[in-house]
mmCIF file of C-alpha atoms in Angstrom:
data_model
loop_
_atom_site.group_PDB
_atom_site.id
_atom_site.type_symbol
_atom_site.label_atom_id
_atom_site.label_comp_id
_atom_site.label_asym_id
_atom_site.label_seq_id
_atom_site.Cartn_x
_atom_site.Cartn_y
_atom_site.Cartn_z
ATOM 1 C CA UNK A 1 0.000 0.000 0.000
ATOM 2 C CA UNK A 2 1.426 3.397 -1.026
ATOM 3 C CA UNK A 3 0.225 6.943 -0.438
ATOM 4 C CA UNK A 4 -1.190 6.901 -3.970
ATOM 5 C CA UNK A 5 -3.617 4.148 -2.868
ATOM 6 C CA UNK A 6 -5.368 6.467 -0.379
ATOM 7 C CA UNK A 7 -9.052 6.783 -1.309
ATOM 8 C CA UNK A 8 -10.414 8.669 1.725
ATOM 9 C CA UNK A 9 -8.932 11.752 3.388
ATOM 10 C CA UNK A 10 -10.351 12.787 6.764
ATOM 11 C CA UNK A 11 -9.414 16.401 7.494
ATOM 12 C CA UNK A 12 -9.682 18.372 10.708
ATOM 13 C CA UNK A 13 -11.019 21.914 10.458
ATOM 14 C CA UNK A 14 -9.728 24.503 13.006
ATOM 15 C CA UNK A 15 -5.939 24.701 12.765
ATOM 16 C CA UNK A 16 -5.746 22.369 9.748
ATOM 17 C CA UNK A 17 -7.990 23.735 7.014
ATOM 18 C CA UNK A 18 -9.424 26.732 8.902
ATOM 19 C CA UNK A 19 -7.328 29.374 10.676
ATOM 20 C CA UNK A 20 -7.756 29.295 14.444
ATOM 21 C CA UNK A 21 -5.854 32.470 15.449
ATOM 22 C CA UNK A 22 -6.675 31.904 19.119
ATOM 23 C CA UNK A 23 -10.449 31.767 18.642
ATOM 24 C CA UNK A 24 -10.847 28.602 20.714
ATOM 25 C CA UNK A 25 -8.980 30.161 23.628
ATOM 26 C CA UNK A 26 -10.972 33.388 23.348
ATOM 27 C CA UNK A 27 -14.246 31.470 23.403
ATOM 28 C CA UNK A 28 -13.054 29.381 26.350
ATOM 29 C CA UNK A 29 -12.161 32.515 28.311
ATOM 30 C CA UNK A 30 -15.678 33.819 27.723
ATOM 31 C CA UNK A 31 -17.143 30.502 28.902
ATOM 32 C CA UNK A 32 -14.965 30.427 32.013
ATOM 33 C CA UNK A 33 -16.063 33.959 32.860
ATOM 34 C CA UNK A 34 -19.722 32.924 32.540
ATOM 35 C CA UNK A 35 -19.095 30.083 34.961
ATOM 36 C CA UNK A 36 -17.462 32.393 37.509
ATOM 37 C CA UNK A 37 -13.846 31.280 37.110
ATOM 38 C CA UNK A 38 -11.719 34.234 38.162
ATOM 39 C CA UNK A 39 -9.419 35.477 35.400
ATOM 40 C CA UNK A 40 -5.773 35.227 36.429
ATOM 41 C CA UNK A 41 -6.444 32.720 39.200
ATOM 42 C CA UNK A 42 -4.546 29.444 39.514
ATOM 43 C CA UNK A 43 -7.713 27.528 38.577
ATOM 44 C CA UNK A 44 -8.145 29.699 35.489
ATOM 45 C CA UNK A 45 -4.563 29.045 34.331
ATOM 46 C CA UNK A 46 -4.866 25.313 34.962
ATOM 47 C CA UNK A 47 -8.053 25.200 32.908
ATOM 48 C CA UNK A 48 -6.476 27.150 30.053
ATOM 49 C CA UNK A 49 -3.465 24.802 30.072
ATOM 50 C CA UNK A 50 -5.822 21.827 29.834
ATOM 51 C CA UNK A 51 -7.706 23.407 26.931
ATOM 52 C CA UNK A 52 -4.418 23.890 25.085
ATOM 53 C CA UNK A 53 -3.260 20.342 25.771
ATOM 54 C CA UNK A 54 -6.533 18.804 24.617
ATOM 55 C CA UNK A 55 -7.011 20.848 21.442
ATOM 56 C CA UNK A 56 -8.895 18.677 18.982
ATOM 57 C CA UNK A 57 -10.994 16.869 21.584
ATOM 58 C CA UNK A 58 -14.777 17.202 21.630
ATOM 59 C CA UNK A 59 -15.460 20.473 23.444
ATOM 60 C CA UNK A 60 -18.210 19.088 25.677
ATOM 61 C CA UNK A 61 -15.792 16.368 26.811
ATOM 62 C CA UNK A 62 -13.264 19.045 27.739
ATOM 63 C CA UNK A 63 -15.861 20.935 29.779
ATOM 64 C CA UNK A 64 -16.992 17.757 31.523
ATOM 65 C CA UNK A 65 -13.425 17.211 32.671
ATOM 66 C CA UNK A 66 -12.923 20.813 33.755
ATOM 67 C CA UNK A 67 -16.164 21.296 35.679
ATOM 68 C CA UNK A 68 -16.880 17.703 36.821
ATOM 69 C CA UNK A 69 -20.613 18.426 36.812
ATOM 70 C CA UNK A 70 -22.896 17.848 33.834
ATOM 71 C CA UNK A 71 -25.051 20.922 34.383
ATOM 72 C CA UNK A 72 -22.041 23.256 34.633
ATOM 73 C CA UNK A 73 -20.334 21.532 31.706
ATOM 74 C CA UNK A 74 -23.411 22.076 29.535
ATOM 75 C CA UNK A 75 -23.621 25.726 30.597
ATOM 76 C CA UNK A 76 -19.940 26.204 29.775
ATOM 77 C CA UNK A 77 -20.409 24.563 26.388
ATOM 78 C CA UNK A 78 -23.361 26.809 25.541
ATOM 79 C CA UNK A 79 -21.353 29.876 26.554
ATOM 80 C CA UNK A 80 -18.350 28.673 24.557
ATOM 81 C CA UNK A 81 -20.413 28.135 21.422
ATOM 82 C CA UNK A 82 -22.149 31.503 21.761
ATOM 83 C CA UNK A 83 -18.793 33.252 22.076
ATOM 84 C CA UNK A 84 -17.346 31.302 19.150
ATOM 85 C CA UNK A 85 -20.366 32.103 16.990
ATOM 86 C CA UNK A 86 -19.964 35.797 17.828
ATOM 87 C CA UNK A 87 -16.327 35.656 16.722
ATOM 88 C CA UNK A 88 -17.315 33.985 13.446
ATOM 89 C CA UNK A 89 -20.085 36.517 12.846
ATOM 90 C CA UNK A 90 -17.594 39.325 13.474
ATOM 91 C CA UNK A 91 -15.501 38.061 10.575
ATOM 92 C CA UNK A 92 -12.857 36.133 12.536
ATOM 93 C CA UNK A 93 -13.053 33.014 10.393
ATOM 94 C CA UNK A 94 -10.854 32.294 7.379
ATOM 95 C CA UNK A 95 -9.586 29.341 5.435
ATOM 96 C CA UNK A 96 -5.897 28.563 5.755
ATOM 97 C CA UNK A 97 -3.907 29.408 2.611
ATOM 98 C CA UNK A 98 -4.209 26.678 0.028
ATOM 99 C CA UNK A 99 -6.813 24.679 1.966
ATOM 100 C CA UNK A 100 -9.695 24.992 -0.497
ATOM 101 C CA UNK A 101 -7.364 24.308 -3.402
ATOM 102 C CA UNK A 102 -5.951 21.222 -1.666
ATOM 103 C CA UNK A 103 -9.429 19.838 -1.013
ATOM 104 C CA UNK A 104 -10.379 20.491 -4.627
ATOM 105 C CA UNK A 105 -7.306 18.683 -5.915
ATOM 106 C CA UNK A 106 -7.835 15.694 -3.624
ATOM 107 C CA UNK A 107 -11.375 15.277 -4.909
ATOM 108 C CA UNK A 108 -10.316 15.858 -8.519
ATOM 109 C CA UNK A 109 -7.822 13.027 -8.050
ATOM 110 C CA UNK A 110 -10.718 10.724 -7.179
ATOM 111 C CA UNK A 111 -10.403 10.763 -3.399
ATOM 112 C CA UNK A 112 -13.278 11.309 -0.976
ATOM 113 C CA UNK A 113 -12.769 14.155 1.512
ATOM 114 C CA UNK A 114 -14.505 14.364 4.885
ATOM 115 C CA UNK A 115 -14.205 17.401 7.174
ATOM 116 C CA UNK A 116 -14.354 16.658 10.912
ATOM 117 C CA UNK A 117 -14.379 18.788 14.049
ATOM 118 C CA UNK A 118 -14.487 18.741 17.813
ATOM 119 C CA UNK A 119 -17.247 21.359 17.719
ATOM 120 C CA UNK A 120 -20.989 20.774 17.678
ATOM 121 C CA UNK A 121 -22.932 20.541 14.422
ATOM 122 C CA UNK A 122 -24.262 24.083 14.954
ATOM 123 C CA UNK A 123 -20.743 25.514 15.219
ATOM 124 C CA UNK A 124 -19.420 23.400 12.359
ATOM 125 C CA UNK A 125 -22.246 24.608 10.119
ATOM 126 C CA UNK A 126 -21.568 28.215 11.172
ATOM 127 C CA UNK A 127 -17.940 27.863 10.074
ATOM 128 C CA UNK A 128 -18.851 26.167 6.795
ATOM 129 C CA UNK A 129 -21.387 28.897 6.005
ATOM 130 C CA UNK A 130 -18.926 31.681 6.832
ATOM 131 C CA UNK A 131 -16.407 30.187 4.413
ATOM 132 C CA UNK A 132 -18.936 29.229 1.742
ATOM 133 C CA UNK A 133 -17.786 25.639 2.191
ATOM 134 C CA UNK A 134 -21.170 23.903 2.449
ATOM 135 C CA UNK A 135 -20.384 21.775 -0.619
ATOM 136 C CA UNK A 136 -16.582 21.678 -0.530
ATOM 137 C CA UNK A 137 -16.321 18.128 0.862
ATOM 138 C CA UNK A 138 -18.066 14.809 0.305
ATOM 139 C CA UNK A 139 -19.196 14.788 3.944
ATOM 140 C CA UNK A 140 -18.830 16.757 7.194
ATOM 141 C CA UNK A 141 -18.974 15.151 10.637
ATOM 142 C CA UNK A 142 -19.070 16.303 14.267
ATOM 143 C CA UNK A 143 -18.581 14.082 17.347
ATOM 144 C CA UNK A 144 -22.309 13.678 18.077
ATOM 145 C CA UNK A 145 -22.743 12.087 14.639
ATOM 146 C CA UNK A 146 -19.958 9.556 15.141
ATOM 147 C CA UNK A 147 -20.305 8.415 18.758
ATOM 148 C CA UNK A 148 -17.180 9.824 20.389
ATOM 149 C CA UNK A 149 -14.862 12.626 19.412
ATOM 150 C CA UNK A 150 -11.080 12.564 19.235
ATOM 151 C CA UNK A 151 -8.820 10.883 20.303
ATOM 152 C CA UNK A 152 -11.157 7.947 19.669
ATOM 153 C CA UNK A 153 -11.314 6.516 16.126
ATOM 154 C CA UNK A 154 -15.064 7.047 15.726
ATOM 155 C CA UNK A 155 -14.967 10.111 13.436
ATOM 156 C CA UNK A 156 -12.514 8.510 11.014
ATOM 157 C CA UNK A 157 -14.302 5.155 10.995
ATOM 158 C CA UNK A 158 -17.710 6.780 10.552
ATOM 159 C CA UNK A 159 -16.268 8.672 7.586
ATOM 160 C CA UNK A 160 -15.002 5.396 6.159
ATOM 161 C CA UNK A 161 -18.388 3.697 6.567
ATOM 162 C CA UNK A 162 -20.397 6.632 5.234
ATOM 163 C CA UNK A 163 -18.216 6.972 2.111
ATOM 164 C CA UNK A 164 -18.167 3.183 1.566
ATOM 165 C CA UNK A 165 -14.365 3.116 1.508
ATOM 166 C CA UNK A 166 -13.159 -0.478 1.235
ATOM 167 C CA UNK A 167 -10.391 -0.592 3.851
ATOM 168 C CA UNK A 168 -8.781 1.394 6.651
ATOM 169 C CA UNK A 169 -5.562 0.957 4.680
ATOM 170 C CA UNK A 170 -7.040 3.380 2.120
ATOM 171 C CA UNK A 171 -7.544 6.007 4.822
ATOM 172 C CA UNK A 172 -5.546 9.165 5.569
ATOM 173 C CA UNK A 173 -6.233 11.230 8.699
ATOM 174 C CA UNK A 174 -4.857 14.768 8.818
ATOM 175 C CA UNK A 175 -4.853 17.318 11.630
ATOM 176 C CA UNK A 176 -2.909 19.807 13.719
ATOM 177 C CA UNK A 177 -3.146 18.141 17.144
ATOM 178 C CA UNK A 178 -1.879 15.064 18.912
ATOM 179 C CA UNK A 179 -5.492 13.977 19.323
ATOM 180 C CA UNK A 180 -5.899 13.965 15.539
ATOM 181 C CA UNK A 181 -2.850 11.705 15.299
ATOM 182 C CA UNK A 182 -4.211 9.305 17.930
ATOM 183 C CA UNK A 183 -7.508 9.167 16.046
ATOM 184 C CA UNK A 184 -5.699 8.162 12.873
ATOM 185 C CA UNK A 185 -3.538 5.559 14.583
ATOM 186 C CA UNK A 186 -6.498 4.012 16.387
ATOM 187 C CA UNK A 187 -8.525 3.920 13.163
ATOM 188 C CA UNK A 188 -5.739 2.009 11.397
ATOM 189 C CA UNK A 189 -5.048 4.721 8.819
ATOM 190 C CA UNK A 190 -2.088 4.215 6.501
ATOM 191 C CA UNK A 191 -1.312 7.937 6.508
ATOM 192 C CA UNK A 192 -1.537 9.942 9.738
ATOM 193 C CA UNK A 193 -0.324 13.409 8.809
ATOM 194 C CA UNK A 194 0.235 16.331 11.132
ATOM 195 C CA UNK A 195 0.305 19.929 9.947
ATOM 196 C CA UNK A 196 2.179 22.758 11.639
ATOM 197 C CA UNK A 197 -0.479 25.459 11.210
ATOM 198 C CA UNK A 198 -2.358 24.843 14.454
ATOM 199 C CA UNK A 199 -2.148 23.869 18.087
ATOM 200 C CA UNK A 200 0.682 21.344 18.448
ATOM 201 C CA UNK A 201 4.270 21.217 17.308
ATOM 202 C CA UNK A 202 6.121 18.438 15.516
ATOM 203 C CA UNK A 203 7.358 16.679 18.664
ATOM 204 C CA UNK A 204 3.804 16.229 19.987
ATOM 205 C CA UNK A 205 2.500 15.139 16.577
ATOM 206 C CA UNK A 206 5.304 12.571 16.191
ATOM 207 C CA UNK A 207 4.863 11.299 19.755
ATOM 208 C CA UNK A 208 1.180 10.650 19.115
ATOM 209 C CA UNK A 209 1.803 8.695 15.934
ATOM 210 C CA UNK A 210 2.215 10.993 12.924
ATOM 211 C CA UNK A 211 3.585 9.144 9.904
ATOM 212 C CA UNK A 212 4.209 12.470 8.167
ATOM 213 C CA UNK A 213 4.505 16.101 9.303
ATOM 214 C CA UNK A 214 3.704 18.822 6.764
ATOM 215 C CA UNK A 215 4.120 22.563 6.839
ATOM 216 C CA UNK A 216 0.493 22.986 5.859
ATOM 217 C CA UNK A 217 -2.457 21.274 4.224
ATOM 218 C CA UNK A 218 -1.313 22.719 0.899
ATOM 219 C CA UNK A 219 1.416 20.037 0.819
ATOM 220 C CA UNK A 220 -0.997 17.108 1.193
ATOM 221 C CA UNK A 221 -2.041 16.511 -2.453
ATOM 222 C CA UNK A 222 1.583 16.141 -3.531
ATOM 223 C CA UNK A 223 2.280 13.711 -0.675
ATOM 224 C CA UNK A 224 -0.656 11.502 -1.649
ATOM 225 C CA UNK A 225 0.209 11.706 -5.337
ATOM 226 C CA UNK A 226 3.278 9.663 -4.409
#
């Protein structure tokens, strides 16, 4: 099996195909404020560190860990999404350079492309609409539609099932976080590619199983062309 045999490419959004520019952290800070976490406190810093470490994970899972209470976690998630939506509506949402072109080339080469996220469907749709990307991929998936979010393999395997891809060996998983890499490894993907345009650096991506590390998503079509 070579990179040219890849038939399905599962791509992360924020940090991989969509510029993050600190939006996740800004939305988290707004959520923490809503929940009464004092800015600058030790608890606040510990929470922010955890958010940074777990970039790529389903956001409600992150809030469940941080607040250890379902009601507070749900409130935090609602506040996070509201803040993130406000940032999108204010124009703070852009595709990473070369992302749309890379997706177009992958599909032109006969590969299926699925966009995945750790956000809810409402937030994912807000991002897609802001970019005019409603029809850019074969499929888009959020954690609630797959079972579990990253670092579990559910998103990648759901993409494989929904696109009727024959084998996990024909699968590539691409993202900017260690959790993306773990998802790819656990799904059995032949290519697990990290990109350096988002949350985690090369050492974290390699440690969590990256088979390749790219400067950006723009380099992916050439890699898969073999």
